[in-house]
């Protein structure tokens, strides 16, 4: 797999780089925590919001099933997503290095694409609020399904914080660059097959700059 990935990269002088959103580009914990608390108050159902935000990454339904009967999860997901724009956007900051990472891709002549499991309209609201302008945003895709969008946009690198992001990159035959800013530590990300593990996105521009000669 790795040799195929590096061969694919060498064919592009101007790469398309995919980025995950939650805990990669943005620290979504404050906003999501607030939204879970509001959902709990609205429904009268206890939700441990502090616990929930320690395991961000998978689709919303995988968290809601811990708090609601399976038959109610779809409706609760719709309610959560409808509440999200007024509750979760403003409290959510960009993570250190997020803007610089997008800028580094552009400086290399490439394109930056956000591919996330988050509901796409809400993902776009986050980016608009923070003034981060990728070339495309694709939402509602998780783990291996992220490969659909990565392949469609010709991404040869995918940057994410979760082992699910590593699996998505591998499924797309893209280089997996992991950042240890989410629920998965460096060892877990490496064990999952990440090609590169960075502490956070502040290290990404230097990595990309050093990697460019290898593509040439």
XYZ file of C-alpha atoms in Angstrom:
216
model
C 0.000 0.000 0.000
C 2.697 2.509 0.976
C 4.645 2.113 -2.278
C 1.479 2.701 -4.291
C 0.693 5.774 -2.240
C 4.120 7.336 -2.665
C 4.057 6.580 -6.400
C 0.743 8.382 -6.675
C 2.160 11.392 -4.853
C 5.167 11.605 -7.135
C 2.871 12.124 -10.107
C 1.615 15.462 -8.746
C 3.661 18.633 -8.481
C 0.638 20.500 -7.090
C -1.121 18.206 -4.636
C -4.739 18.116 -3.594
C -4.759 17.670 0.174
C -7.811 16.542 2.104
C -8.401 17.654 5.689
C -10.731 16.304 8.328
C -12.647 18.978 10.266
C -13.411 18.139 13.917
C -10.256 18.093 16.034
C -8.104 18.506 12.917
C -8.965 22.003 11.676
C -11.298 23.052 14.498
C -11.623 22.387 18.224
C -15.282 21.462 18.097
C -15.480 20.322 21.727
C -16.934 23.556 23.218
C -19.685 23.827 20.617
C -20.571 20.147 20.592
C -20.609 20.030 24.378
C -23.013 22.983 24.460
C -25.231 21.347 21.857
C -25.379 18.036 23.751
C -26.315 19.899 26.940
C -29.062 21.749 25.087
C -30.333 18.483 23.588
C -30.349 16.930 27.052
C -32.350 19.826 28.448
C -34.761 19.814 25.507
C -35.462 16.082 25.698
C -35.103 15.481 29.428
C -32.560 12.756 28.691
C -29.235 12.651 30.509
C -26.196 13.020 28.254
C -22.670 13.096 29.657
C -21.460 15.857 27.353
C -17.975 15.891 28.862
C -17.578 12.202 28.043
C -19.079 12.553 24.580
C -16.556 15.170 23.480
C -13.655 12.865 24.333
C -14.635 10.516 21.504
C -15.352 12.798 18.568
C -14.866 11.493 15.056
C -17.482 8.836 14.295
C -20.945 9.816 13.006
C -23.390 11.459 15.398
C -25.627 8.392 15.550
C -22.813 6.337 17.089
C -22.770 8.699 20.071
C -26.515 9.222 20.390
C -27.175 5.499 20.668
C -25.415 5.647 24.042
C -28.127 7.970 25.385
C -31.314 7.270 23.430
C -33.177 4.092 22.393
C -32.149 2.976 18.915
C -35.598 3.770 17.535
C -35.189 7.431 18.579
C -31.648 8.019 17.347
C -32.567 9.249 13.864
C -35.070 11.793 15.210
C -32.648 12.925 17.915
C -29.939 13.342 15.291
C -32.231 15.556 13.221
C -33.077 17.625 16.304
C -29.398 17.971 17.279
C -28.414 19.087 13.773
C -31.237 21.640 13.675
C -30.087 23.139 17.006
C -26.415 23.066 16.092
C -26.057 26.284 14.030
C -27.321 28.595 16.774
C -25.471 26.828 19.609
C -22.226 25.292 18.376
C -20.726 27.546 15.700
C -19.683 30.628 17.679
C -17.927 28.809 20.588
C -15.794 26.708 18.245
C -12.257 27.982 17.490
C -9.806 26.985 14.799
C -7.020 24.737 16.022
C -3.464 26.112 15.969
C -2.009 25.925 12.492
C -5.306 25.340 10.684
C -5.209 28.438 8.512
C -1.480 28.066 7.920
C -1.956 24.461 6.772
C -4.507 25.483 4.147
C -2.246 28.344 3.083
C 0.722 25.967 2.748
C -1.226 23.784 0.311
C -2.155 26.844 -1.736
C 1.452 28.079 -1.673
C 2.473 24.721 -3.128
C 0.026 25.323 -5.972
C -2.400 22.726 -4.656
C -6.022 22.471 -3.590
C -7.407 21.955 -0.078
C -10.537 19.864 0.381
C -12.354 19.289 3.669
C -13.842 15.793 3.998
C -15.687 15.209 7.249
C -18.263 13.064 8.990
C -20.018 16.236 10.166
C -23.333 17.239 8.595
C -22.162 19.156 5.542
C -24.188 22.374 6.042
C -22.899 22.672 9.608
C -19.332 21.972 8.487
C -19.604 24.838 6.012
C -20.955 27.142 8.711
C -17.911 26.459 10.887
C -15.492 27.248 8.080
C -17.362 30.381 7.030
C -17.478 31.649 10.615
C -13.720 31.118 11.026
C -12.819 32.546 7.636
C -11.246 29.290 6.454
C -11.873 28.829 2.735
C -11.060 25.377 1.330
C -11.631 24.629 -2.323
C -14.401 22.145 -1.504
C -16.265 20.763 1.508
C -17.787 17.281 1.593
C -19.658 16.125 4.670
C -21.486 13.107 6.059
C -18.661 10.658 5.240
C -16.854 8.530 7.814
C -13.791 6.271 7.744
C -13.523 4.253 4.506
C -16.408 6.188 2.939
C -14.217 9.297 2.983
C -12.323 7.657 0.145
C -15.266 8.426 -2.155
C -14.683 12.179 -1.874
C -10.896 11.914 -1.723
C -10.825 9.986 -4.985
C -13.396 12.282 -6.606
C -11.247 15.329 -5.862
C -7.954 13.612 -6.648
C -6.557 13.987 -3.137
C -3.169 12.339 -2.694
C -2.810 13.316 0.987
C -5.432 13.153 3.740
C -4.882 14.817 7.105
C -6.931 13.736 10.115
C -6.856 13.086 13.838
C -8.668 9.760 14.121
C -7.888 6.165 13.163
C -11.021 6.390 11.014
C -9.263 9.118 9.018
C -6.270 6.837 8.552
C -8.589 4.150 7.211
C -10.179 6.669 4.849
C -6.799 7.726 3.498
C -5.694 4.129 3.005
C -8.932 3.269 1.212
C -8.309 6.198 -1.157
C -4.680 5.157 -1.704
C -3.667 8.542 -0.289
C -0.826 9.369 2.067
C -2.165 9.373 5.627
C -0.916 12.338 7.659
C -2.239 12.158 11.214
C -2.300 14.884 13.844
C -2.490 13.967 17.524
C -5.017 16.673 18.398
C -8.061 14.426 18.763
C -9.012 11.333 20.745
C -6.282 9.121 19.256
C -2.686 9.295 20.449
C 0.447 9.067 18.346
C 0.996 5.359 18.989
C -2.588 4.485 18.119
C -2.425 6.510 14.909
C 0.867 4.897 13.896
C -0.463 1.418 14.686
C -3.496 2.138 12.495
C -1.193 2.721 9.526
C -0.616 6.483 9.404
C 2.355 7.269 7.156
C 3.199 10.449 9.087
C 2.181 11.531 12.600
C 2.479 15.194 13.589
C 1.813 16.751 16.974
C -0.562 19.264 15.399
C -1.101 21.293 12.249
C 1.564 23.826 13.175
C 4.038 21.187 11.956
C 2.255 20.622 8.639
C 3.703 23.470 6.509
C 7.278 22.430 7.290
C 6.455 18.801 6.588
C 4.796 19.688 3.277
C 7.698 21.892 2.246
C 10.198 19.138 3.004
C 8.111 16.589 1.172
C 7.741 18.565 -2.054
C 11.203 17.679 -3.421
C 10.328 14.018 -2.996
C 7.346 14.495 -5.297
C 9.531 16.231 -7.864
